[in-house]
Amino acid sequence: MEQNLTMFSLKGKTALVTGANTGLGQGICVAYAATGANVIGVARRSCQETAEKIAAISGNFTEIIADLSDTNIIPRIVEEANKVYGRVDILVNNAGIIKRCDSVDVTIEDWEAVININEKNVFFLCQAFAKDWIPDKQGGKIINIASMLSYQGGIRVPAYTASKSAVMGLTKALANEWAKYNINVNAIAPGYMATNNTQNLRSDKQRSDEILSRIPAGRWGTPEDLTGAAIFLASDAASYVHGFTIAVDGGWLAR
Ligand code: NAD
């Protein structure tokens, strides 16, 4: 039977990806450009490497430098993003930080830093785009990056666990309100991926061995491993998928 693969194409769509300069965000940017999307990367620092990877495949990429620890930055991001290609169709809330520390030693500053980027500004970015998308009736796709710690407690990362559990909850809450406007709000929960986020874990031989031995696939994930789910959720193929978090975890949650 012939399959209609054009439903997976992002040709002519514009995607905004936060945390676009490294790791999973960079991988998603390159994959989106490869499937035809115009990509806007938001990052604290230059997205030079991401821009070069996309230029190498003749894709379109623009960066917006912004610090997502500050909620007041959001109107500027939305305004600049809408100017670049006319409209943003896909929002990927990928930027995130993690701070490892015994729960009894967590400071208010560290707690707020994690919650602001991983949770608060995820919500307000979703809200900002939905405010445009609801009246213009053209729908939109939101993909939030969750975590295994949306399902589990983790060890010595309480603010991160709180924020990523919130991401999964918010994904459902916003889907319930916005599905009727053809806005798909979904999430991806990466397993243990080899990026800066897990650098400390991977350099701790004992923790690294413990983690690896529990991953059925027998290896850490890569940014490329995440791109299939990211393309699917951004595409027309996912138009009836609402409020769901897809785990891309080498089988971790199945154990
Ligand atoms: P990473 O550290 O390479 O990427 C984090 C990104 O967030 C970077 O691009 C960084 O510039 C951006 N960022 C951080 N603070 C920012 C700020 N104040 N303003 C703007 N951008 C900011 O690690 P990663 O693994 O690619 O992480 C991407 C997302 O995936 C994060 O939300 C992370 O929590 C999540 N995640 C990662 C793993 C993993 O195993 N690597 C697992 C589950 C979830």
PDB file of C-alpha atoms and ligand atoms in Angstrom:
ATOM      1  CA  MET A   1       0.000   0.000   0.000  1.00  0.00           C
ATOM      2  CA  GLU A   2       1.341   3.429  -0.906  1.00  0.00           C
ATOM      3  CA  GLN A   3       1.911   5.632   2.116  1.00  0.00           C
ATOM      4  CA  ASN A   4       1.402   9.385   2.148  1.00  0.00           C
ATOM      5  CA  LEU A   5       4.751  10.448   3.589  1.00  0.00           C
ATOM      6  CA  THR A   6       4.090  14.137   2.872  1.00  0.00           C
ATOM      7  CA  MET A   7       2.165  14.175   6.162  1.00  0.00           C
ATOM      8  CA  PHE A   8       5.560  14.012   7.911  1.00  0.00           C
ATOM      9  CA  SER A   9       7.029  16.917   5.927  1.00  0.00           C
ATOM     10  CA  LEU A  10       7.605  20.271   7.609  1.00  0.00           C
ATOM     11  CA  LYS A  11       8.089  22.073   4.304  1.00  0.00           C
ATOM     12  CA  GLY A  12       6.999  25.693   4.524  1.00  0.00           C
ATOM     13  CA  LYS A  13       6.507  25.558   8.308  1.00  0.00           C
ATOM     14  CA  THR A  14       8.453  27.669  10.779  1.00  0.00           C
ATOM     15  CA  ALA A  15       9.740  26.133  13.991  1.00  0.00           C
ATOM     16  CA  LEU A  16      11.099  27.960  17.021  1.00  0.00           C
ATOM     17  CA  VAL A  17      13.384  25.823  19.186  1.00  0.00           C
ATOM     18  CA  THR A  18      14.734  27.059  22.525  1.00  0.00           C
ATOM     19  CA  GLY A  19      18.188  25.971  23.660  1.00  0.00           C
ATOM     20  CA  ALA A  20      19.254  25.657  20.026  1.00  0.00           C
ATOM     21  CA  ASN A  21      23.015  25.978  20.419  1.00  0.00           C
ATOM     22  CA  THR A  22      23.812  22.517  21.808  1.00  0.00           C
ATOM     23  CA  GLY A  23      22.651  18.962  22.437  1.00  0.00           C
ATOM     24  CA  LEU A  24      19.068  17.903  21.879  1.00  0.00           C
ATOM     25  CA  GLY A  25      17.916  21.367  20.755  1.00  0.00           C
ATOM     26  CA  GLN A  26      20.612  21.506  18.105  1.00  0.00           C
ATOM     27  CA  GLY A  27      19.674  18.009  16.898  1.00  0.00           C
ATOM     28  CA  ILE A  28      16.004  19.012  16.598  1.00  0.00           C
ATOM     29  CA  CYS A  29      16.896  22.213  14.691  1.00  0.00           C
ATOM     30  CA  VAL A  30      18.973  20.304  12.132  1.00  0.00           C
ATOM     31  CA  ALA A  31      16.319  17.589  11.724  1.00  0.00           C
ATOM     32  CA  TYR A  32      13.561  20.158  11.219  1.00  0.00           C
ATOM     33  CA  ALA A  33      15.622  22.021   8.622  1.00  0.00           C
ATOM     34  CA  ALA A  34      16.262  18.708   6.843  1.00  0.00           C
ATOM     35  CA  THR A  35      12.508  18.095   6.574  1.00  0.00           C
ATOM     36  CA  GLY A  36      11.932  21.531   5.068  1.00  0.00           C
ATOM     37  CA  ALA A  37      11.152  23.818   8.023  1.00  0.00           C
ATOM     38  CA  ASN A  38      12.491  27.311   8.512  1.00  0.00           C
ATOM     39  CA  VAL A  39      14.132  27.189  11.918  1.00  0.00           C
ATOM     40  CA  ILE A  40      14.501  29.917  14.532  1.00  0.00           C
ATOM     41  CA  GLY A  41      16.859  29.020  17.349  1.00  0.00           C
ATOM     42  CA  VAL A  42      16.667  30.774  20.700  1.00  0.00           C
ATOM     43  CA  ALA A  43      19.729  30.605  22.925  1.00  0.00           C
ATOM     44  CA  ARG A  44      21.753  32.523  25.461  1.00  0.00           C
ATOM     45  CA  ARG A  45      24.853  32.183  23.329  1.00  0.00           C
ATOM     46  CA  SER A  46      25.522  32.151  19.599  1.00  0.00           C
ATOM     47  CA  CYS A  47      24.119  29.191  17.685  1.00  0.00           C
ATOM     48  CA  GLN A  48      27.066  29.270  15.257  1.00  0.00           C
ATOM     49  CA  GLU A  49      27.535  25.486  15.168  1.00  0.00           C
ATOM     50  CA  THR A  50      23.805  24.872  14.630  1.00  0.00           C
ATOM     51  CA  ALA A  51      23.768  27.504  11.877  1.00  0.00           C
ATOM     52  CA  GLU A  52      26.727  25.824  10.142  1.00  0.00           C
ATOM     53  CA  LYS A  53      25.118  22.372  10.289  1.00  0.00           C
ATOM     54  CA  ILE A  54      21.923  23.768   8.762  1.00  0.00           C
ATOM     55  CA  ALA A  55      23.795  25.758   6.117  1.00  0.00           C
ATOM     56  CA  ALA A  56      25.551  22.506   5.116  1.00  0.00           C
ATOM     57  CA  ILE A  57      22.157  21.045   4.144  1.00  0.00           C
ATOM     58  CA  SER A  58      21.004  24.318   2.554  1.00  0.00           C
ATOM     59  CA  GLY A  59      18.356  24.917   5.215  1.00  0.00           C
ATOM     60  CA  ASN A  60      17.049  28.174   6.660  1.00  0.00           C
ATOM     61  CA  PHE A  61      18.105  29.202  10.163  1.00  0.00           C
ATOM     62  CA  THR A  62      17.898  32.407  12.205  1.00  0.00           C
ATOM     63  CA  GLU A  63      19.000  32.875  15.789  1.00  0.00           C
ATOM     64  CA  ILE A  64      17.511  34.988  18.550  1.00  0.00           C
ATOM     65  CA  ILE A  65      19.835  35.561  21.486  1.00  0.00           C
ATOM     66  CA  ALA A  66      17.810  35.623  24.701  1.00  0.00           C
ATOM     67  CA  ASP A  67      18.200  34.536  28.303  1.00  0.00           C
ATOM     68  CA  LEU A  68      15.196  32.434  29.247  1.00  0.00           C
ATOM     69  CA  SER A  69      15.766  32.821  32.956  1.00  0.00           C
ATOM     70  CA  ASP A  70      13.823  36.103  32.635  1.00  0.00           C
ATOM     71  CA  THR A  71      10.104  35.956  31.801  1.00  0.00           C
ATOM     72  CA  ASN A  72      10.140  39.582  30.609  1.00  0.00           C
ATOM     73  CA  ILE A  73      12.133  38.460  27.560  1.00  0.00           C
ATOM     74  CA  ILE A  74       9.207  36.484  26.124  1.00  0.00           C
ATOM     75  CA  PRO A  75       7.327  39.293  24.296  1.00  0.00           C
ATOM     76  CA  ARG A  76      10.571  40.249  22.487  1.00  0.00           C
ATOM     77  CA  ILE A  77      11.205  36.642  21.432  1.00  0.00           C
ATOM     78  CA  VAL A  78       7.675  36.262  20.060  1.00  0.00           C
ATOM     79  CA  GLU A  79       7.754  39.606  18.256  1.00  0.00           C
ATOM     80  CA  GLU A  80      11.152  38.938  16.650  1.00  0.00           C
ATOM     81  CA  ALA A  81      10.237  35.374  15.748  1.00  0.00           C
ATOM     82  CA  ASN A  82       6.993  36.373  14.041  1.00  0.00           C
ATOM     83  CA  LYS A  83       8.869  38.933  11.933  1.00  0.00           C
ATOM     84  CA  VAL A  84      11.420  36.464  10.515  1.00  0.00           C
ATOM     85  CA  TYR A  85       9.154  34.203   8.428  1.00  0.00           C
ATOM     86  CA  GLY A  86       5.712  35.748   9.080  1.00  0.00           C
ATOM     87  CA  ARG A  87       4.406  33.191  11.564  1.00  0.00           C
ATOM     88  CA  VAL A  88       5.706  30.520  13.913  1.00  0.00           C
ATOM     89  CA  ASP A  89       3.910  27.176  13.457  1.00  0.00           C
ATOM     90  CA  ILE A  90       5.896  24.936  15.819  1.00  0.00           C
ATOM     91  CA  LEU A  91       7.255  25.741  19.281  1.00  0.00           C
ATOM     92  CA  VAL A  92       9.770  23.404  20.904  1.00  0.00           C
ATOM     93  CA  ASN A  93      10.434  24.203  24.557  1.00  0.00           C
ATOM     94  CA  ASN A  94      13.785  22.491  24.908  1.00  0.00           C
ATOM     95  CA  ALA A  95      15.987  24.865  26.948  1.00  0.00           C
ATOM     96  CA  GLY A  96      16.563  23.492  30.400  1.00  0.00           C
ATOM     97  CA  ILE A  97      19.053  23.325  33.245  1.00  0.00           C
ATOM     98  CA  ILE A  98      19.786  20.838  36.005  1.00  0.00           C
ATOM     99  CA  LYS A  99      21.454  21.389  39.376  1.00  0.00           C
ATOM    100  CA  ARG A 100      22.647  18.394  41.379  1.00  0.00           C
ATOM    101  CA  CYS A 101      22.671  18.770  45.138  1.00  0.00           C
ATOM    102  CA  ASP A 102      21.375  16.980  48.249  1.00  0.00           C
ATOM    103  CA  SER A 103      17.809  18.183  48.883  1.00  0.00           C
ATOM    104  CA  VAL A 104      18.750  19.526  52.327  1.00  0.00           C
ATOM    105  CA  ASP A 105      21.318  21.871  50.734  1.00  0.00           C
ATOM    106  CA  VAL A 106      19.253  23.303  47.852  1.00  0.00           C
ATOM    107  CA  THR A 107      19.187  27.120  47.948  1.00  0.00           C
ATOM    108  CA  ILE A 108      16.208  29.272  47.010  1.00  0.00           C
ATOM    109  CA  GLU A 109      18.309  30.806  44.216  1.00  0.00           C
ATOM    110  CA  ASP A 110      19.073  27.426  42.659  1.00  0.00           C
ATOM    111  CA  TRP A 111      15.479  26.257  43.064  1.00  0.00           C
ATOM    112  CA  GLU A 112      14.171  29.375  41.302  1.00  0.00           C
ATOM    113  CA  ALA A 113      16.773  29.213  38.542  1.00  0.00           C
ATOM    114  CA  VAL A 114      15.678  25.695  37.582  1.00  0.00           C
ATOM    115  CA  ILE A 115      11.936  26.348  37.925  1.00  0.00           C
ATOM    116  CA  ASN A 116      12.110  29.615  35.947  1.00  0.00           C
ATOM    117  CA  ILE A 117      13.735  28.075  32.881  1.00  0.00           C
ATOM    118  CA  ASN A 118      12.337  24.545  32.961  1.00  0.00           C
ATOM    119  CA  GLU A 119       8.780  25.280  34.041  1.00  0.00           C
ATOM    120  CA  LYS A 120       7.669  28.899  34.368  1.00  0.00           C
ATOM    121  CA  ASN A 121       8.962  30.138  31.044  1.00  0.00           C
ATOM    122  CA  VAL A 122       7.837  26.978  29.265  1.00  0.00           C
ATOM    123  CA  PHE A 123       4.296  27.849  30.329  1.00  0.00           C
ATOM    124  CA  PHE A 124       4.588  31.530  29.357  1.00  0.00           C
ATOM    125  CA  LEU A 125       6.103  30.736  25.958  1.00  0.00           C
ATOM    126  CA  CYS A 126       3.224  28.331  25.283  1.00  0.00           C
ATOM    127  CA  GLN A 127       0.779  31.027  26.391  1.00  0.00           C
ATOM    128  CA  ALA A 128       2.405  33.721  24.234  1.00  0.00           C
ATOM    129  CA  PHE A 129       2.137  31.667  21.033  1.00  0.00           C
ATOM    130  CA  ALA A 130      -1.354  30.391  21.843  1.00  0.00           C
ATOM    131  CA  LYS A 131      -2.491  34.005  22.177  1.00  0.00           C
ATOM    132  CA  ASP A 132      -1.581  34.457  18.483  1.00  0.00           C
ATOM    133  CA  TRP A 133      -2.693  31.030  17.315  1.00  0.00           C
ATOM    134  CA  ILE A 134      -6.183  30.978  18.846  1.00  0.00           C
ATOM    135  CA  PRO A 135      -7.472  34.098  17.031  1.00  0.00           C
ATOM    136  CA  ASP A 136      -5.670  33.397  13.737  1.00  0.00           C
ATOM    137  CA  LYS A 137      -7.315  29.935  13.602  1.00  0.00           C
ATOM    138  CA  GLN A 138      -4.313  28.304  11.875  1.00  0.00           C
ATOM    139  CA  GLY A 139      -3.454  26.018  14.753  1.00  0.00           C
ATOM    140  CA  GLY A 140       0.036  25.174  15.938  1.00  0.00           C
ATOM    141  CA  LYS A 141       2.243  22.497  17.447  1.00  0.00           C
ATOM    142  CA  ILE A 142       3.878  22.699  20.847  1.00  0.00           C
ATOM    143  CA  ILE A 143       6.469  20.133  21.874  1.00  0.00           C
ATOM    144  CA  ASN A 144       7.788  20.366  25.412  1.00  0.00           C
ATOM    145  CA  ILE A 145      10.916  18.485  26.416  1.00  0.00           C
ATOM    146  CA  ALA A 146      10.129  16.483  29.534  1.00  0.00           C
ATOM    147  CA  SER A 147      12.361  13.834  31.161  1.00  0.00           C
ATOM    148  CA  MET A 148      12.451  10.436  32.832  1.00  0.00           C
ATOM    149  CA  LEU A 149      12.027  12.599  35.936  1.00  0.00           C
ATOM    150  CA  SER A 150       8.542  13.495  34.735  1.00  0.00           C
ATOM    151  CA  TYR A 151       7.783   9.900  35.776  1.00  0.00           C
ATOM    152  CA  GLN A 152      10.395   9.147  38.422  1.00  0.00           C
ATOM    153  CA  GLY A 153      11.968  10.903  41.389  1.00  0.00           C
ATOM    154  CA  GLY A 154      15.635  10.912  40.414  1.00  0.00           C
ATOM    155  CA  ILE A 155      18.444  11.379  42.915  1.00  0.00           C
ATOM    156  CA  ARG A 156      19.746  14.761  44.184  1.00  0.00           C
ATOM    157  CA  VAL A 157      17.893  16.813  41.538  1.00  0.00           C
ATOM    158  CA  PRO A 158      14.642  17.795  43.336  1.00  0.00           C
ATOM    159  CA  ALA A 159      13.995  21.090  41.512  1.00  0.00           C
ATOM    160  CA  TYR A 160      14.633  19.417  38.165  1.00  0.00           C
ATOM    161  CA  THR A 161      12.227  16.590  39.043  1.00  0.00           C
ATOM    162  CA  ALA A 162       9.591  19.107  40.162  1.00  0.00           C
ATOM    163  CA  SER A 163       9.998  21.119  36.965  1.00  0.00           C
ATOM    164  CA  LYS A 164       9.924  18.151  34.592  1.00  0.00           C
ATOM    165  CA  SER A 165       6.933  16.612  36.378  1.00  0.00           C
ATOM    166  CA  ALA A 166       5.261  19.986  35.878  1.00  0.00           C
ATOM    167  CA  VAL A 167       6.135  19.926  32.176  1.00  0.00           C
ATOM    168  CA  MET A 168       4.239  16.662  31.728  1.00  0.00           C
ATOM    169  CA  GLY A 169       1.280  17.996  33.723  1.00  0.00           C
ATOM    170  CA  LEU A 170       1.218  21.298  31.836  1.00  0.00           C
ATOM    171  CA  THR A 171       1.338  19.448  28.529  1.00  0.00           C
ATOM    172  CA  LYS A 172      -1.917  17.696  29.459  1.00  0.00           C
ATOM    173  CA  ALA A 173      -3.519  20.808  30.971  1.00  0.00           C
ATOM    174  CA  LEU A 174      -2.827  22.974  27.910  1.00  0.00           C
ATOM    175  CA  ALA A 175      -3.893  20.227  25.487  1.00  0.00           C
ATOM    176  CA  ASN A 176      -7.241  20.043  27.253  1.00  0.00           C
ATOM    177  CA  GLU A 177      -7.822  23.764  26.689  1.00  0.00           C
ATOM    178  CA  TRP A 178      -6.332  24.208  23.228  1.00  0.00           C
ATOM    179  CA  ALA A 179      -6.980  20.999  21.271  1.00  0.00           C
ATOM    180  CA  LYS A 180     -10.237  22.529  20.021  1.00  0.00           C
ATOM    181  CA  TYR A 181      -8.185  25.271  18.336  1.00  0.00           C
ATOM    182  CA  ASN A 182      -6.053  22.717  16.413  1.00  0.00           C
ATOM    183  CA  ILE A 183      -3.168  23.403  18.730  1.00  0.00           C
ATOM    184  CA  ASN A 184      -1.391  20.153  19.564  1.00  0.00           C
ATOM    185  CA  VAL A 185       0.453  20.259  22.877  1.00  0.00           C
ATOM    186  CA  ASN A 186       2.627  17.195  23.409  1.00  0.00           C
ATOM    187  CA  ALA A 187       5.945  16.354  25.011  1.00  0.00           C
ATOM    188  CA  ILE A 188       8.953  14.137  24.512  1.00  0.00           C
ATOM    189  CA  ALA A 189      10.637  12.527  27.506  1.00  0.00           C
ATOM    190  CA  PRO A 190      14.227  11.759  26.569  1.00  0.00           C
ATOM    191  CA  GLY A 191      15.949   8.974  28.441  1.00  0.00           C
ATOM    192  CA  TYR A 192      19.614   9.255  29.358  1.00  0.00           C
ATOM    193  CA  MET A 193      21.222  11.105  26.449  1.00  0.00           C
ATOM    194  CA  ALA A 194      24.880  11.921  25.895  1.00  0.00           C
ATOM    195  CA  THR A 195      24.804  15.756  26.096  1.00  0.00           C
ATOM    196  CA  ASN A 196      26.127  18.495  28.430  1.00  0.00           C
ATOM    197  CA  ASN A 197      23.113  17.872  30.684  1.00  0.00           C
ATOM    198  CA  THR A 198      24.472  14.444  31.643  1.00  0.00           C
ATOM    199  CA  GLN A 199      28.211  15.282  31.517  1.00  0.00           C
ATOM    200  CA  ASN A 200      28.594  15.020  35.304  1.00  0.00           C
ATOM    201  CA  LEU A 201      26.639  11.768  35.466  1.00  0.00           C
ATOM    202  CA  ARG A 202      28.643  10.196  32.651  1.00  0.00           C
ATOM    203  CA  SER A 203      31.946  11.179  34.236  1.00  0.00           C
ATOM    204  CA  ASP A 204      30.934   9.473  37.525  1.00  0.00           C
ATOM    205  CA  LYS A 205      31.934   5.890  36.634  1.00  0.00           C
ATOM    206  CA  GLN A 206      29.760   4.241  39.262  1.00  0.00           C
ATOM    207  CA  ARG A 207      26.579   6.194  38.382  1.00  0.00           C
ATOM    208  CA  SER A 208      27.301   5.852  34.678  1.00  0.00           C
ATOM    209  CA  ASP A 209      27.641   2.056  34.972  1.00  0.00           C
ATOM    210  CA  GLU A 210      24.462   1.834  37.084  1.00  0.00           C
ATOM    211  CA  ILE A 211      22.515   3.797  34.486  1.00  0.00           C
ATOM    212  CA  LEU A 212      23.901   1.950  31.475  1.00  0.00           C
ATOM    213  CA  SER A 213      23.161  -1.441  32.989  1.00  0.00           C
ATOM    214  CA  ARG A 214      19.495  -0.416  33.376  1.00  0.00           C
ATOM    215  CA  ILE A 215      18.981   0.808  29.787  1.00  0.00           C
ATOM    216  CA  PRO A 216      17.572  -2.098  27.740  1.00  0.00           C
ATOM    217  CA  ALA A 217      19.102  -0.655  24.546  1.00  0.00           C
ATOM    218  CA  GLY A 218      22.497  -0.876  26.268  1.00  0.00           C
ATOM    219  CA  ARG A 219      23.700   2.611  25.316  1.00  0.00           C
ATOM    220  CA  TRP A 220      23.185   6.294  26.060  1.00  0.00           C
ATOM    221  CA  GLY A 221      20.875   8.068  23.614  1.00  0.00           C
ATOM    222  CA  THR A 222      22.036  10.679  21.107  1.00  0.00           C
ATOM    223  CA  PRO A 223      20.418  13.898  19.864  1.00  0.00           C
ATOM    224  CA  GLU A 224      19.628  12.046  16.602  1.00  0.00           C
ATOM    225  CA  ASP A 225      17.611   9.455  18.532  1.00  0.00           C
ATOM    226  CA  LEU A 226      15.147  12.172  19.511  1.00  0.00           C
ATOM    227  CA  THR A 227      14.519  13.585  16.078  1.00  0.00           C
ATOM    228  CA  GLY A 228      11.966  11.030  14.802  1.00  0.00           C
ATOM    229  CA  ALA A 229       9.544  11.806  17.641  1.00  0.00           C
ATOM    230  CA  ALA A 230      10.227  15.546  17.291  1.00  0.00           C
ATOM    231  CA  ILE A 231       9.435  15.513  13.564  1.00  0.00           C
ATOM    232  CA  PHE A 232       6.343  13.359  14.062  1.00  0.00           C
ATOM    233  CA  LEU A 233       4.859  15.595  16.755  1.00  0.00           C
ATOM    234  CA  ALA A 234       5.547  18.739  14.694  1.00  0.00           C
ATOM    235  CA  SER A 235       3.965  17.313  11.553  1.00  0.00           C
ATOM    236  CA  ASP A 236       0.432  16.872  10.224  1.00  0.00           C
ATOM    237  CA  ALA A 237       0.811  13.161  11.026  1.00  0.00           C
ATOM    238  CA  ALA A 238       0.299  14.020  14.710  1.00  0.00           C
ATOM    239  CA  SER A 239      -2.755  16.233  14.294  1.00  0.00           C
ATOM    240  CA  TYR A 240      -4.966  14.016  16.500  1.00  0.00           C
ATOM    241  CA  VAL A 241      -2.288  13.485  19.170  1.00  0.00           C
ATOM    242  CA  HIS A 242      -2.974  15.725  22.166  1.00  0.00           C
ATOM    243  CA  GLY A 243      -1.499  15.949  25.649  1.00  0.00           C
ATOM    244  CA  PHE A 244       0.771  12.931  25.339  1.00  0.00           C
ATOM    245  CA  THR A 245       4.381  12.522  26.414  1.00  0.00           C
ATOM    246  CA  ILE A 246       6.392  10.153  24.219  1.00  0.00           C
ATOM    247  CA  ALA A 247       9.351   8.529  25.937  1.00  0.00           C
ATOM    248  CA  VAL A 248      12.447   8.113  23.774  1.00  0.00           C
ATOM    249  CA  ASP A 249      14.485   6.257  26.330  1.00  0.00           C
ATOM    250  CA  GLY A 250      16.045   3.065  24.976  1.00  0.00           C
ATOM    251  CA  GLY A 251      13.442   1.168  27.016  1.00  0.00           C
ATOM    252  CA  TRP A 252      14.304   2.720  30.431  1.00  0.00           C
ATOM    253  CA  LEU A 253      10.656   3.086  31.522  1.00  0.00           C
ATOM    254  CA  ALA A 254       9.815  -0.424  30.423  1.00  0.00           C
ATOM    255  CA  ARG A 255      12.137  -1.913  33.055  1.00  0.00           C
TER     256      ARG A 255
HETATM  257  P1  NAD B   1      22.296  20.940  27.081  1.00  0.00           P
HETATM  258  O1  NAD B   1      22.782  21.417  28.395  1.00  0.00           O
HETATM  259  O2  NAD B   1      23.261  20.700  25.983  1.00  0.00           O
HETATM  260  O3  NAD B   1      21.172  21.890  26.520  1.00  0.00           O
HETATM  261  C1  NAD B   1      20.437  22.808  27.298  1.00  0.00           C
HETATM  262  C2  NAD B   1      20.066  23.979  26.416  1.00  0.00           C
HETATM  263  O4  NAD B   1      19.323  24.906  27.197  1.00  0.00           O
HETATM  264  C3  NAD B   1      21.303  24.693  25.889  1.00  0.00           C
HETATM  265  O5  NAD B   1      21.121  24.960  24.529  1.00  0.00           O
HETATM  266  C4  NAD B   1      21.324  25.966  26.706  1.00  0.00           C
HETATM  267  O6  NAD B   1      21.904  27.038  26.012  1.00  0.00           O
HETATM  268  C5  NAD B   1      19.840  26.190  26.944  1.00  0.00           C
HETATM  269  N1  NAD B   1      19.646  27.080  28.080  1.00  0.00           N
HETATM  270  C6  NAD B   1      19.962  26.827  29.377  1.00  0.00           C
HETATM  271  N2  NAD B   1      19.701  27.911  30.117  1.00  0.00           N
HETATM  272  C7  NAD B   1      19.208  28.854  29.278  1.00  0.00           C
HETATM  273  C8  NAD B   1      18.766  30.180  29.442  1.00  0.00           C
HETATM  274  N3  NAD B   1      18.804  30.794  30.625  1.00  0.00           N
HETATM  275  N4  NAD B   1      18.327  30.856  28.364  1.00  0.00           N
HETATM  276  C9  NAD B   1      18.312  30.279  27.150  1.00  0.00           C
HETATM  277  N5  NAD B   1      18.710  29.014  26.919  1.00  0.00           N
HETATM  278  C10 NAD B   1      19.162  28.320  27.979  1.00  0.00           C
HETATM  279  O7  NAD B   1      21.519  19.595  27.416  1.00  0.00           O
HETATM  280  P2  NAD B   1      20.414  18.790  26.614  1.00  0.00           P
HETATM  281  O8  NAD B   1      20.491  17.421  27.100  1.00  0.00           O
HETATM  282  O9  NAD B   1      20.489  19.048  25.161  1.00  0.00           O
HETATM  283  O10 NAD B   1      19.078  19.420  27.214  1.00  0.00           O
HETATM  284  C11 NAD B   1      17.992  19.825  26.421  1.00  0.00           C
HETATM  285  C12 NAD B   1      16.690  19.545  27.157  1.00  0.00           C
HETATM  286  O11 NAD B   1      16.538  18.133  27.292  1.00  0.00           O
HETATM  287  C13 NAD B   1      16.644  20.111  28.572  1.00  0.00           C
HETATM  288  O12 NAD B   1      15.341  20.599  28.837  1.00  0.00           O
HETATM  289  C14 NAD B   1      16.924  18.906  29.419  1.00  0.00           C
HETATM  290  O13 NAD B   1      16.414  19.015  30.711  1.00  0.00           O
HETATM  291  C15 NAD B   1      16.225  17.832  28.633  1.00  0.00           C
HETATM  292  N6  NAD B   1      16.618  16.457  28.922  1.00  0.00           N
HETATM  293  C16 NAD B   1      17.889  16.016  28.704  1.00  0.00           C
HETATM  294  C17 NAD B   1      18.206  14.699  28.999  1.00  0.00           C
HETATM  295  C18 NAD B   1      19.570  14.142  28.788  1.00  0.00           C
HETATM  296  O14 NAD B   1      19.801  12.993  29.189  1.00  0.00           O
HETATM  297  N7  NAD B   1      20.489  14.834  28.172  1.00  0.00           N
HETATM  298  C19 NAD B   1      17.242  13.840  29.490  1.00  0.00           C
HETATM  299  C20 NAD B   1      15.959  14.327  29.706  1.00  0.00           C
HETATM  300  C21 NAD B   1      15.651  15.636  29.410  1.00  0.00           C
END
